[in-house]
Coordinates of C-alpha atoms in Angstrom, one line a residue:
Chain A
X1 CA -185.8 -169.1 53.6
X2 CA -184.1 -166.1 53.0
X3 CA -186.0 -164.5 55.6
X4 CA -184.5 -167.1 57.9
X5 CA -181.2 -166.2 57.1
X6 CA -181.5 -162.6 57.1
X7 CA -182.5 -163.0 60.9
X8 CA -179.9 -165.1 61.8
X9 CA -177.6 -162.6 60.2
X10 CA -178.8 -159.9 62.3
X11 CA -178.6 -162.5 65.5
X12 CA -175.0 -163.4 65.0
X13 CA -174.2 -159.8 64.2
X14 CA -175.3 -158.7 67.3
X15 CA -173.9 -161.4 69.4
X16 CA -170.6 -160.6 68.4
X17 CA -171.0 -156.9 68.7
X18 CA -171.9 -157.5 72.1
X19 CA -168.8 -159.8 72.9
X20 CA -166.5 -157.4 71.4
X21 CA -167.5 -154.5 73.4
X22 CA -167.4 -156.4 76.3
X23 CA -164.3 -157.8 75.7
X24 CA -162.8 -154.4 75.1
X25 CA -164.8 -153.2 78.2
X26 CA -163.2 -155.5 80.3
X27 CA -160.0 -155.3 79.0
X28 CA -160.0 -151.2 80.0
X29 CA -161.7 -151.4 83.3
X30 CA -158.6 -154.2 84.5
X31 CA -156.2 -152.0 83.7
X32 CA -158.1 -148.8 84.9
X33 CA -158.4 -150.7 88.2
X34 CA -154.6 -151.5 88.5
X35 CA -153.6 -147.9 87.1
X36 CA -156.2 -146.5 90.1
X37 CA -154.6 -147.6 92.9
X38 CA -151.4 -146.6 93.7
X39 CA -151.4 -147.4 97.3
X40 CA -151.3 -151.5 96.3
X41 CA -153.6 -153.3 93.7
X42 CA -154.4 -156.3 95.8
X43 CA -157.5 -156.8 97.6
X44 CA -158.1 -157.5 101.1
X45 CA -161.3 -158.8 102.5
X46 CA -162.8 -155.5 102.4
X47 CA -162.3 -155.5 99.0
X48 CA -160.1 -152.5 99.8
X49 CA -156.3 -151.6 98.7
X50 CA -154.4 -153.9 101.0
X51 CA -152.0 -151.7 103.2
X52 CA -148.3 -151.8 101.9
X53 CA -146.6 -152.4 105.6
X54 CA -143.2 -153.6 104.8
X55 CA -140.1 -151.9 103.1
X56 CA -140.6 -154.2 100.3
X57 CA -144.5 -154.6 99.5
X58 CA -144.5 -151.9 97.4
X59 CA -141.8 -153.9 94.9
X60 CA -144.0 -156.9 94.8
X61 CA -147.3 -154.8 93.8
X62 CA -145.3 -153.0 91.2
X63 CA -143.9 -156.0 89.8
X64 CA -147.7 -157.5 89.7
X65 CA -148.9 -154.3 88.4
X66 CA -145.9 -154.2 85.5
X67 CA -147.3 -157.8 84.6
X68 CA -150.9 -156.6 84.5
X69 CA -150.0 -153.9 82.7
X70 CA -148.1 -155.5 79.6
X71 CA -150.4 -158.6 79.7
X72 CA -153.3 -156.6 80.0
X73 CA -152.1 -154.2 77.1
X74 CA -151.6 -157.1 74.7
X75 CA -154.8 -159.0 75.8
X76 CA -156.3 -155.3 74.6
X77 CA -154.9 -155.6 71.7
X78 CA -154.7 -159.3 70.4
X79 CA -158.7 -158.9 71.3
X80 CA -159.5 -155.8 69.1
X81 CA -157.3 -157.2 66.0
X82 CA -159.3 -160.4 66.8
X83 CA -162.3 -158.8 66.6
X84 CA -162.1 -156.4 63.9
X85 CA -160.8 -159.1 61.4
X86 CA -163.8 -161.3 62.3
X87 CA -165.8 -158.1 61.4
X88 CA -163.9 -157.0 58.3
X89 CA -163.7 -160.6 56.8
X90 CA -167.2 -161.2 57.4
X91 CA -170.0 -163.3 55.0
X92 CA -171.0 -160.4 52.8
X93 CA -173.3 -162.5 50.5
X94 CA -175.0 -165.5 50.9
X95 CA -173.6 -167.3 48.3
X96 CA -170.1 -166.3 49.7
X97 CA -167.7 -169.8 50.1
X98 CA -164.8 -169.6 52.8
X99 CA -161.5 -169.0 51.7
X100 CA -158.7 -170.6 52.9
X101 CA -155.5 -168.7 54.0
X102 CA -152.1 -170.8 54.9
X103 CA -150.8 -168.0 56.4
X104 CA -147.8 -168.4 54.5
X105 CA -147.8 -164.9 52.7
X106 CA -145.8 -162.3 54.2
X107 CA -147.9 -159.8 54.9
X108 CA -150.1 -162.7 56.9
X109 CA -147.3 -163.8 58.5
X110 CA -146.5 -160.3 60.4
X111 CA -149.3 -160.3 62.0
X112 CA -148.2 -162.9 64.2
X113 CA -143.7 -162.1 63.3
X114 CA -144.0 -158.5 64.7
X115 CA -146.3 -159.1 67.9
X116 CA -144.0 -162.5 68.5
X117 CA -141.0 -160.0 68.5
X118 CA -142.8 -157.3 70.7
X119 CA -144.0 -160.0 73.3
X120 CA -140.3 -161.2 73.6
X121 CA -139.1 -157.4 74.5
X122 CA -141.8 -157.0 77.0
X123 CA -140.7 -160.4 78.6
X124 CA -137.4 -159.4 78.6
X125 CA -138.7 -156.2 80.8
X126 CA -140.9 -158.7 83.1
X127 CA -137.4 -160.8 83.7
X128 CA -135.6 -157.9 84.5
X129 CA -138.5 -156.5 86.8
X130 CA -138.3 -159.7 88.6
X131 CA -135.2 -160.6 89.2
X132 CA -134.5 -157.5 90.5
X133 CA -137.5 -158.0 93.4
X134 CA -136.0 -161.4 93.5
X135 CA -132.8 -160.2 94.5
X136 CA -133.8 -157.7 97.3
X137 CA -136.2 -160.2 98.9
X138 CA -135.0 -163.6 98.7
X139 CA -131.2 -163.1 97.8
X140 CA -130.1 -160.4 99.8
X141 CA -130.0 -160.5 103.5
X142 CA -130.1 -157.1 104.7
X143 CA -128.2 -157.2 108.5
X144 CA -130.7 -158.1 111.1
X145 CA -132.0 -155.3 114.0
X146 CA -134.0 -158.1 115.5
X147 CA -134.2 -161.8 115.1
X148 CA -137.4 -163.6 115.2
X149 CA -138.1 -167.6 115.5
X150 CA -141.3 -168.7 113.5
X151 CA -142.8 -172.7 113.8
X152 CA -145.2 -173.7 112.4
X153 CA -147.3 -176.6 113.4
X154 CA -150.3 -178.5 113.4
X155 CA -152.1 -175.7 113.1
X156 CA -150.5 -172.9 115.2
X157 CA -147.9 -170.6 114.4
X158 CA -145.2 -170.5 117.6
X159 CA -143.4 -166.9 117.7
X160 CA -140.3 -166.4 120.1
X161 CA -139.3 -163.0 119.9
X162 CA -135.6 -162.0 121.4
X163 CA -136.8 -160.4 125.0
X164 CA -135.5 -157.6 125.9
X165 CA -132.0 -158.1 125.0
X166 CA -132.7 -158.6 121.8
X167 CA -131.1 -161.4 121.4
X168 CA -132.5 -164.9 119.9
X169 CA -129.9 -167.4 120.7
X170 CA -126.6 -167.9 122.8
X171 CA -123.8 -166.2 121.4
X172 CA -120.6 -168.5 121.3
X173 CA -118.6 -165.4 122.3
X174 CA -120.8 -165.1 125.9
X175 CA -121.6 -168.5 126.8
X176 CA -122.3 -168.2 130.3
X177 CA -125.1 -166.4 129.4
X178 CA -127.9 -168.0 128.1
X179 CA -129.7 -165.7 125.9
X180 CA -132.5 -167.5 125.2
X181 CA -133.9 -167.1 128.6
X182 CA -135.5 -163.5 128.5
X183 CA -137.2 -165.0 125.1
X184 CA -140.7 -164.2 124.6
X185 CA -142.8 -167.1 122.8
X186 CA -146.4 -166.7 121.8
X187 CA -149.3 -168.9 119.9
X188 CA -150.3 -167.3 117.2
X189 CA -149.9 -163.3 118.1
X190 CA -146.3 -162.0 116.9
X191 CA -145.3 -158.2 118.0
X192 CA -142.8 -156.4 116.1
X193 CA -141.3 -152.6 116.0
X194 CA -142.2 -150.7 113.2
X195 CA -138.9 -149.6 111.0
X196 CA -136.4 -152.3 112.1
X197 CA -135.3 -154.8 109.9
X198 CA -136.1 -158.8 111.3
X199 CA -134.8 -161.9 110.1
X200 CA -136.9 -164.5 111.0
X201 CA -136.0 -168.6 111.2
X202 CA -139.0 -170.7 109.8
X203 CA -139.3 -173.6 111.1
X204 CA -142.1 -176.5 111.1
X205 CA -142.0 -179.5 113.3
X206 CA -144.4 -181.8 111.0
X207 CA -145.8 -181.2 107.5
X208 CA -145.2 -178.5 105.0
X209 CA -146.4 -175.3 106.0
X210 CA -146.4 -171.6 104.4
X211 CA -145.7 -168.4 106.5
X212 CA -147.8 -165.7 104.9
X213 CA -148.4 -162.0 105.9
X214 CA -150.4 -160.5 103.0
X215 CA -149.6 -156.8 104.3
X216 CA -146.1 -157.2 104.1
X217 CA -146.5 -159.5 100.6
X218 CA -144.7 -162.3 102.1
X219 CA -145.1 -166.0 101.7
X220 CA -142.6 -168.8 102.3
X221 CA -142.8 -172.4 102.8
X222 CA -141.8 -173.9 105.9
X223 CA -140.1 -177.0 105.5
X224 CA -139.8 -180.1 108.7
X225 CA -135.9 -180.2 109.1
X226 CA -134.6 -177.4 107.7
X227 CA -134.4 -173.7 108.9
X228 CA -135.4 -171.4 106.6
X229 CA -134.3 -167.4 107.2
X230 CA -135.6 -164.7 105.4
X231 CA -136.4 -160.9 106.3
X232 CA -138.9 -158.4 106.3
X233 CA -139.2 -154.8 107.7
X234 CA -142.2 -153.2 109.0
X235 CA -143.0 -149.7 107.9
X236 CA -146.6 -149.0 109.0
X237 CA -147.9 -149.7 112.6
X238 CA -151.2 -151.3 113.1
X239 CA -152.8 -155.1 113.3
X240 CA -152.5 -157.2 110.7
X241 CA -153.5 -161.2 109.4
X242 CA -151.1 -163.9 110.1
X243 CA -151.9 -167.2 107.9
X244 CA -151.1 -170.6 106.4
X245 CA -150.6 -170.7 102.4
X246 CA -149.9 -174.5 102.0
X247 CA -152.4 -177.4 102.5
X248 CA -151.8 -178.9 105.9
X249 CA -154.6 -180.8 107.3
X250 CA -158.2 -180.2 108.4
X251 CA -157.4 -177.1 110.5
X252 CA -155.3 -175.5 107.5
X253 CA -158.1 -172.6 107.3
X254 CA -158.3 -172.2 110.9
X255 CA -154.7 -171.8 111.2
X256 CA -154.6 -168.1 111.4
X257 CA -152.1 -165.5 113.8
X258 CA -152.5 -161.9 114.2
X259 CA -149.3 -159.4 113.6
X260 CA -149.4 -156.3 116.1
X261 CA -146.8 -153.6 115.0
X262 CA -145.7 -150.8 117.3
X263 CA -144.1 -147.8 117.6
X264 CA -140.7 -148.1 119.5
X265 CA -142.7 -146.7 122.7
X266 CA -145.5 -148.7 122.5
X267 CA -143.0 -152.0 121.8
X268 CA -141.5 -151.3 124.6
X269 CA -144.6 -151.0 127.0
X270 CA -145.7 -154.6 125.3
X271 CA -142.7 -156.1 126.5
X272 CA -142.3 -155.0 130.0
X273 CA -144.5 -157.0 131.8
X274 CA -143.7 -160.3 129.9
X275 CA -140.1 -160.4 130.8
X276 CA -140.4 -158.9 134.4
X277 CA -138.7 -162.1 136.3
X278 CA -136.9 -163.3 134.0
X279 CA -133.4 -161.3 134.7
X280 CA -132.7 -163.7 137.3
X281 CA -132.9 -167.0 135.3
X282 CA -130.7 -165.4 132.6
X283 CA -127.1 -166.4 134.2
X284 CA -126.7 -170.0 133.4
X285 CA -124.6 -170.8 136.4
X286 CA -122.8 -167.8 137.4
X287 CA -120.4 -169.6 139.7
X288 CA -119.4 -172.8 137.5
X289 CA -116.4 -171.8 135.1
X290 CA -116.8 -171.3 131.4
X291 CA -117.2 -175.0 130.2
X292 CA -116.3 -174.3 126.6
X293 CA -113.2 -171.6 127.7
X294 CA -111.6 -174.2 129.6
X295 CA -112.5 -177.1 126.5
X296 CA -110.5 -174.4 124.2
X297 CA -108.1 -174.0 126.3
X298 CA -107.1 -177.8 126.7
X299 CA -107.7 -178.7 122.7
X300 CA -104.9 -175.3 122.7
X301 CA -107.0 -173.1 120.7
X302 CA -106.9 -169.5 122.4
Chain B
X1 CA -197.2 -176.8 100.5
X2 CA -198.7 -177.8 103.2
X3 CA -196.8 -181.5 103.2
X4 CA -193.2 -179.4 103.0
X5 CA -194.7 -177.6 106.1
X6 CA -195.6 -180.6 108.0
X7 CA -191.9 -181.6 107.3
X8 CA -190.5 -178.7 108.1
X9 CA -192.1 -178.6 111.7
X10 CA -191.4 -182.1 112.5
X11 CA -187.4 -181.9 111.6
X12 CA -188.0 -178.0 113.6
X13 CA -189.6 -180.2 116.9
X14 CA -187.2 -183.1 116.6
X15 CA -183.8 -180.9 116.5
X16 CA -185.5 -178.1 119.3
X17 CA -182.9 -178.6 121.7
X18 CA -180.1 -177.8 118.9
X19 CA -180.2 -176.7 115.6
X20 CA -179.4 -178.4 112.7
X21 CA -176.5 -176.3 112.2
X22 CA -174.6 -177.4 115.4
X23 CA -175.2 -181.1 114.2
X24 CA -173.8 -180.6 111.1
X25 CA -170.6 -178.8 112.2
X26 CA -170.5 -181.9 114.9
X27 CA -170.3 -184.3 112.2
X28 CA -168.5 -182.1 109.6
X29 CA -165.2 -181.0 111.9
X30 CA -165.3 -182.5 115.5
X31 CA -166.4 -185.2 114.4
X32 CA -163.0 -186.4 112.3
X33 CA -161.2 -186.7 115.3
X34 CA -163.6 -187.5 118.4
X35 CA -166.0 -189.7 116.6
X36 CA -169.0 -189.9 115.3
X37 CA -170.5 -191.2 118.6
X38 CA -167.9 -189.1 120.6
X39 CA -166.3 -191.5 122.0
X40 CA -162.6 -190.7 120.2
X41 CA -160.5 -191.7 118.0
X42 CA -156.9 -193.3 117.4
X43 CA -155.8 -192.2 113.7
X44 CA -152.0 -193.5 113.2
X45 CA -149.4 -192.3 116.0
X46 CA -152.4 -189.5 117.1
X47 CA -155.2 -190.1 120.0
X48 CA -158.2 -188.1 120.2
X49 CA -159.9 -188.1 123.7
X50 CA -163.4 -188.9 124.5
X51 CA -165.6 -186.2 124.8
X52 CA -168.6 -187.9 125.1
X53 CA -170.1 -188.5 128.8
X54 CA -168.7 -184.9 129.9
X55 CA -170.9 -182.0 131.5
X56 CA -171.8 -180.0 129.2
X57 CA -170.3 -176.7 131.4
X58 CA -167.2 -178.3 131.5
X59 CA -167.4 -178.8 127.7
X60 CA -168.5 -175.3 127.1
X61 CA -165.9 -174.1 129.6
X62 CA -163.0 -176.2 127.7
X63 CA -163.8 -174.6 124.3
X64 CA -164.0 -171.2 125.9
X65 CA -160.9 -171.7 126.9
X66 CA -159.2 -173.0 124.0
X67 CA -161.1 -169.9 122.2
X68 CA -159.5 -167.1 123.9
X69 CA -155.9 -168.7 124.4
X70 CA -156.9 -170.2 127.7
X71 CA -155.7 -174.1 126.5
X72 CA -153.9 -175.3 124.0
X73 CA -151.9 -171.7 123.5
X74 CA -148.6 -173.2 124.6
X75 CA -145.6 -174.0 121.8
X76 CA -145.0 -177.1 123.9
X77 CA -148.7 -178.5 124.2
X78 CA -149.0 -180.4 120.5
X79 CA -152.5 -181.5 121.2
X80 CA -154.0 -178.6 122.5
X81 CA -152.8 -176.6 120.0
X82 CA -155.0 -178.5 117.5
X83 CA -158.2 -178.0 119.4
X84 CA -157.0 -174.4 119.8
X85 CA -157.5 -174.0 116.1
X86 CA -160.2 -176.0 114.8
X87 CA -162.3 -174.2 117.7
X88 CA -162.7 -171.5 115.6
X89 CA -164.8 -173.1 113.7
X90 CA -167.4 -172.3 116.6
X91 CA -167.7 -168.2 116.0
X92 CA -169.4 -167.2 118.6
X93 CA -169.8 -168.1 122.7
X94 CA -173.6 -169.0 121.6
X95 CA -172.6 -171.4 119.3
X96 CA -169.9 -172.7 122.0
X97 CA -172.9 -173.1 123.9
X98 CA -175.5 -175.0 121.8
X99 CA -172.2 -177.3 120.6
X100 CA -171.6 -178.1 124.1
X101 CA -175.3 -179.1 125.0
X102 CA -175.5 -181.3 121.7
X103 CA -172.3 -183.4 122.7
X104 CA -173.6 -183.5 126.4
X105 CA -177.5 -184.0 125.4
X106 CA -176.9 -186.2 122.3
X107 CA -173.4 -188.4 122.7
X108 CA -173.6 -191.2 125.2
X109 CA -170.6 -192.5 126.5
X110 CA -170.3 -196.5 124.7
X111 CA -166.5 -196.6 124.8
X112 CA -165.0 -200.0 125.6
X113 CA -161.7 -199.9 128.4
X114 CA -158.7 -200.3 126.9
X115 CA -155.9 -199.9 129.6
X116 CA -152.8 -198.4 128.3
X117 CA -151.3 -197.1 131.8
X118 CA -149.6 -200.0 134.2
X119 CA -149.4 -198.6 137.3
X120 CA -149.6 -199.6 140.8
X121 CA -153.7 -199.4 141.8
X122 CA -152.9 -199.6 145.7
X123 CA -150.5 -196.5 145.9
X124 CA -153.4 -194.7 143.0
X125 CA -155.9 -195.3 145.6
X126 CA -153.7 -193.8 148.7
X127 CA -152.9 -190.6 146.5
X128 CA -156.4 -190.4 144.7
X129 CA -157.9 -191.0 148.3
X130 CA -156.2 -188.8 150.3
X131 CA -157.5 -186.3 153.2
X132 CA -157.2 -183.0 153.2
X133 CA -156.9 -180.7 150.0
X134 CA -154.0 -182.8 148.5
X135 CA -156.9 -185.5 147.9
X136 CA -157.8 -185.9 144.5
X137 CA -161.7 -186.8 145.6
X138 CA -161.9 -184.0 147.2
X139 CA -163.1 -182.3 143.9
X140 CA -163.7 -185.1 141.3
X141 CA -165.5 -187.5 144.4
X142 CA -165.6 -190.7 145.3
X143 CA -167.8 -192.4 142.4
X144 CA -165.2 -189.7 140.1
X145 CA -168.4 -188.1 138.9
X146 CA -166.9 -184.8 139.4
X147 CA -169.0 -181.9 140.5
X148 CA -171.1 -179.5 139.0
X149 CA -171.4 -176.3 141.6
X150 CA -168.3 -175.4 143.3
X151 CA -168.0 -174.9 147.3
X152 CA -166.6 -171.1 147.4
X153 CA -166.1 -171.2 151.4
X154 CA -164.6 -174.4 151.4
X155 CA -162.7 -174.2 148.3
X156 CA -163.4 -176.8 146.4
X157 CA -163.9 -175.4 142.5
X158 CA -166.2 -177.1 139.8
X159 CA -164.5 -180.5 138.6
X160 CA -165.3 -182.7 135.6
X161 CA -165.9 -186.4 135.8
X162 CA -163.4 -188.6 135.2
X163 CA -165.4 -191.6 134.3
X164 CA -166.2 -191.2 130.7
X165 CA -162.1 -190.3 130.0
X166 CA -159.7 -192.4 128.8
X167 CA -156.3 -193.0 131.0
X168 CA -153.8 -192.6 128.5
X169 CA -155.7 -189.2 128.2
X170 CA -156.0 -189.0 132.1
X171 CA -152.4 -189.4 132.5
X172 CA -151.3 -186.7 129.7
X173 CA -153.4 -184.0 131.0
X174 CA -151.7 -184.8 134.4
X175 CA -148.7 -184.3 133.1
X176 CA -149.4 -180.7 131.0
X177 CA -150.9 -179.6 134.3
X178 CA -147.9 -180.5 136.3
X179 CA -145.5 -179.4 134.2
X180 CA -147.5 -175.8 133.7
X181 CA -148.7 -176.1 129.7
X182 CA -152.6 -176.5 130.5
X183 CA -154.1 -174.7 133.7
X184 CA -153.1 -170.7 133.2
X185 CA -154.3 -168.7 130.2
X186 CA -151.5 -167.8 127.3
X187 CA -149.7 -163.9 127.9
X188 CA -151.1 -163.4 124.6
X189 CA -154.0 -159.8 124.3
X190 CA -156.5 -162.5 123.7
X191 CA -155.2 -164.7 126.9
X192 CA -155.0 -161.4 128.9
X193 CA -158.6 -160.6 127.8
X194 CA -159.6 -164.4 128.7
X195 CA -160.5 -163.8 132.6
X196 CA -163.2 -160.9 131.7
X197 CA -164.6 -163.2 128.9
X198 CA -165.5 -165.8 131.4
X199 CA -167.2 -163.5 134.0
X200 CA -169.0 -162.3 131.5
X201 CA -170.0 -166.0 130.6
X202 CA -170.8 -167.2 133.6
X203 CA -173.3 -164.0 134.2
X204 CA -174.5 -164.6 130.7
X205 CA -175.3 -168.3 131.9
X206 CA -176.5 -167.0 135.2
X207 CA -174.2 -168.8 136.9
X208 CA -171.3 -167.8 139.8
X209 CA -168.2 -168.7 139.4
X210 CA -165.4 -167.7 142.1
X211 CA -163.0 -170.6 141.8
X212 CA -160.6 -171.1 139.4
X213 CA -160.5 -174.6 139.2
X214 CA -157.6 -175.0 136.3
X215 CA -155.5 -173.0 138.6
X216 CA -156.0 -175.1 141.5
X217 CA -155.4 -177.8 139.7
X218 CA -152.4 -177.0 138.4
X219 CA -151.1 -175.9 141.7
X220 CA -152.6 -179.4 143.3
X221 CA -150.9 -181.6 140.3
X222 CA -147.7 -179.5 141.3
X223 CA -147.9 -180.1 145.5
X224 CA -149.7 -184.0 145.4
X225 CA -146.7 -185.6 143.8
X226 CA -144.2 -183.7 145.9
X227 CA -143.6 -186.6 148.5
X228 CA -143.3 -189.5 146.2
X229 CA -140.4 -190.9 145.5
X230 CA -141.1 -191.5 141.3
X231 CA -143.4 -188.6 140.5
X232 CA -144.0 -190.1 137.1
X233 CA -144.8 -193.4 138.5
X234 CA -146.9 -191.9 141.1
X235 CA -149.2 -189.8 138.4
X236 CA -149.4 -193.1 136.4
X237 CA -150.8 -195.1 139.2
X238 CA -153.4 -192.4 140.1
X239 CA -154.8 -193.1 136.4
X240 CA -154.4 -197.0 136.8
X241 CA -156.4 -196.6 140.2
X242 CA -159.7 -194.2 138.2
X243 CA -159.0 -196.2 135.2
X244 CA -159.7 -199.5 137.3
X245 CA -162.5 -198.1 139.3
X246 CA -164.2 -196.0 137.5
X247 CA -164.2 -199.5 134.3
X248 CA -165.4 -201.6 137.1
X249 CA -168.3 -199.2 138.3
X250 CA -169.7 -199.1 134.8

């Protein structure tokens, strides 16, 4: 019988051994794996670093490494204590009955009171972190270089880039020209220039779709009916994936784009050829007056 | 063991012509939209065409196309752009191949008429009919069987049948091709790349191929309308006339 025990004793005594160092293990290899890579902790398909390629991908993988870190810190932590009080208040005997704590003793109520108060201060840091990144991504609107128009549908991505006059859309203050003529629009292959700051419009003409560019760290949903602008700014030229982050049909994990981004010279030999005949088309009607000039003019606006 | 090899063989013998793996992906994607006998699919407001009762190089040629931004890479062409997609799920032009002998090989063409297009058959049959190289039977013949080696000296390119297709579907693609969405590859790097790809193809298949048959027929879609008064009208009765005929020969 005792023999029995004794066995079991050594079983469950080396069970948890094992689970604690593993635990712990765990616990310092995640955080050695975020500390390790400064270039960007998330993971592409080659399970390497993900290339940082926009101004502000590097303020996304900090604020996911700042999380990591203080999370992962705590889980340390909370997992030792854990552990070492399971240890320490172990059955020493065999005749030894369990005691039972209400916790309502001071000095068993601080160790929950003081890591309570510690968690709050880091939270108050993870806030902070993020509504700065908050802020510079999705509130401010940095003015736009370039404007770029982005639909999604069922299950393409549509890009119209400006053309060579890099302009979008008609501008009320030059109506006879309509600027939308020179535009450039592409399935699923969008070019941009590397170091100029785009806004794009997100559109979708059916369901609910997400724009995603893991390089650049950017998702956002695209909603049918409304126009949706945001901004981003490539800093590192090369090829990149273009996807869909929101469920939206069969062909949702087919629905995939590439992102080229060029150096100014190389932009500019990209766009060349597309827009050679296009200069023509540009004027409207070059002869007929200014429709909405003369409509101002009778309403007596100047 | 030796029962599980028996097995084995027999399932090996009786799928020899395609593997098991094009068979599933038939009935695991293309399926959900054409059918599970091919012959389409109506699913709320959306249509899925036939694609049973095709040639299997126009089938392979199709999905080559919508591959490599050759179909269905247009903002403006909703359908395509589907098929442009879920084509993907197709990796390589060997598995583009195999998929297009299964649907050819294994899908027979069942599909009851259901006319959706009014038109006028009599003016249909003067257009469809036509001599010269406005004539639509000049490439997809007089039975609409379409043709499966092109004529390089007298121009006439490869052309699918018509028969197995349904007019609704008839009469949209005759209006992408007129109106410039389907019939030139996308000025995308993969679009660009698209005219090499299908040399190389066609060697791959030993087969020559000089004609460009989606250009041609963009540029005859464009020209055999030209005279007629109600170019809508006109395209519409060209289906009603193959719808009609080609119903009535089956």
């Amino acid at each position: 019988m005792s023999k029995d025990k004794d066995s079991s004793k050594t079983t469950s005594n080396i069970v948890f051994a094992v689970t604690a160092v593993s635990c712990v293990l765990f616990g310092i290899a995640a955080f050695f794996f975020v500390l390790n890579t400064p270039s960007g902790w998330m993971l592409g398909p080659d399970l390497k670093p993900m290339t940082q390629a926009s101004s502000y991908a590097y303020d996304i993988d900090s604020l996911f490494g700042l999380i990591t870190f203080l999370v992962g810190f705590w889980f340390i932590v909370s997992e030792v204590v854990l552990f070492y009080f399971i240890f320490r208040f172990r059955r020493k005997t065999p005749d030894q009955k369990a005691q039972y704590i209400s916790g309502e003793e001071p000095h068993h109520k601080q160790w929950i009171s003081i890591p309570h108060i510690l968690v709050i201060l880091c939270d108050v840091v993870l806030v902070v972190g993020t509504v700065y990144v908050w802020y510079k991504i999705k509130q401010d609107l940095p003015p736009a270089q370039a404007t770029i128009r982005v639909t999604g549908q069922q299950w393409a991505w549509t890009f119209e880039h400006p053309g060579p006059d890099n302009l979008l859309e008609d501008d009320p203050a030059t109506t006879d020209v309509d600027e939308s003529a020179d535009n450039i629009t592409l399935v699923d292959e969008l070019h941009l220039k590397v170091n100029t700051v785009y806004h794009f419009k997100l559109e979708s003409t059916d369901v609910l779709h997400s724009f995603s560019i893991p390089a650049f760290r950017i998702k956002q949903d695209s909603v049918p009916g409304r126009t949706i602008t945001g901004w981003f700014e490539p800093i590192k030229e090369g090829e990149y994936d273009i996807q869909c982050a929101e469920m939206c049909g069969i062909g949702h994990g087919l629905m995939m784009g590439r992102l080229y981004v060029h150096s100014e010279e190389d932009f500019n030999q990209w766009q060349k050829p597309m827009t050679s005949s296009s200069t023509a088309a540009k004027m409207k009607n070059p002869t007929a007056p200014n429709q909405v000039a003369l409509g101002r003019a009778a309403l007596g606006e100047k | 063991m030796m029962m599980a090899w028996i097995t084995t063989g027999a399932v090996e013998a009786a799928d020899s012509a395609f593997s098991l793996h094009t068979k599933a992906v038939y009935n695991a994607v293309c399926s959900v939209c054409h059918g599970d006998d091919g012959t389409g699919k109506t699913v709320g407001d959306n249509r899925f065409p036939a694609v049973a009762g095709l040639q299997k190089w126009y089938i392979e040629d199709q999905l080559l196309k919508f591959k490599h931004d050759g179909r269905g890479a247009d903002a403006r062409d909703k359908e395509g752009l589907m098929m442009h997609a879920l084509v993907r799920t197709l990796r390589t032009d060997e598995e583009i191949e195999k998929m297009a002998s299964y649907i050819a090989s294994q899908l027979k063409d069942t599909a009851p008429a259901l006319e959706t297009v009014k038109g006028n058959v009599e003016n249909g049959r003067k257009i469809y009919t036509a001599q010269g190289v406005m004539g639509c039977i000049r490439c997809h013949g007089d039975k609409f069987q379409g043709r499966d080696e092109e004529d390089a000296d007298q121009l006439i390119p490869r052309a699918p049948s018509l028969t197995s297709q349904e007019d609704w579907y008839m009469l949209l693609q005759l209006e992408k091709f007129r109106s410039g969405v389907r019939g030139a590859p996308a000025r995308t790097l993969i679009g660009k790349n698209l005219e090499q790809r299908r040399k190389d193809f066609a060697r791959r298949q030993k087969r020559e191929e000089k004609l460009n048959g989606a250009a041609l027929m963009q540029a005859m879609s464009q020209t055999a309308f030209a005279t007629q008064k109600d170019q809508e009208q006109a395209m519409k009765d060209v289906v009603a006339y193959i719808y009609s005929e080609s119903r009535k020969s089956k």
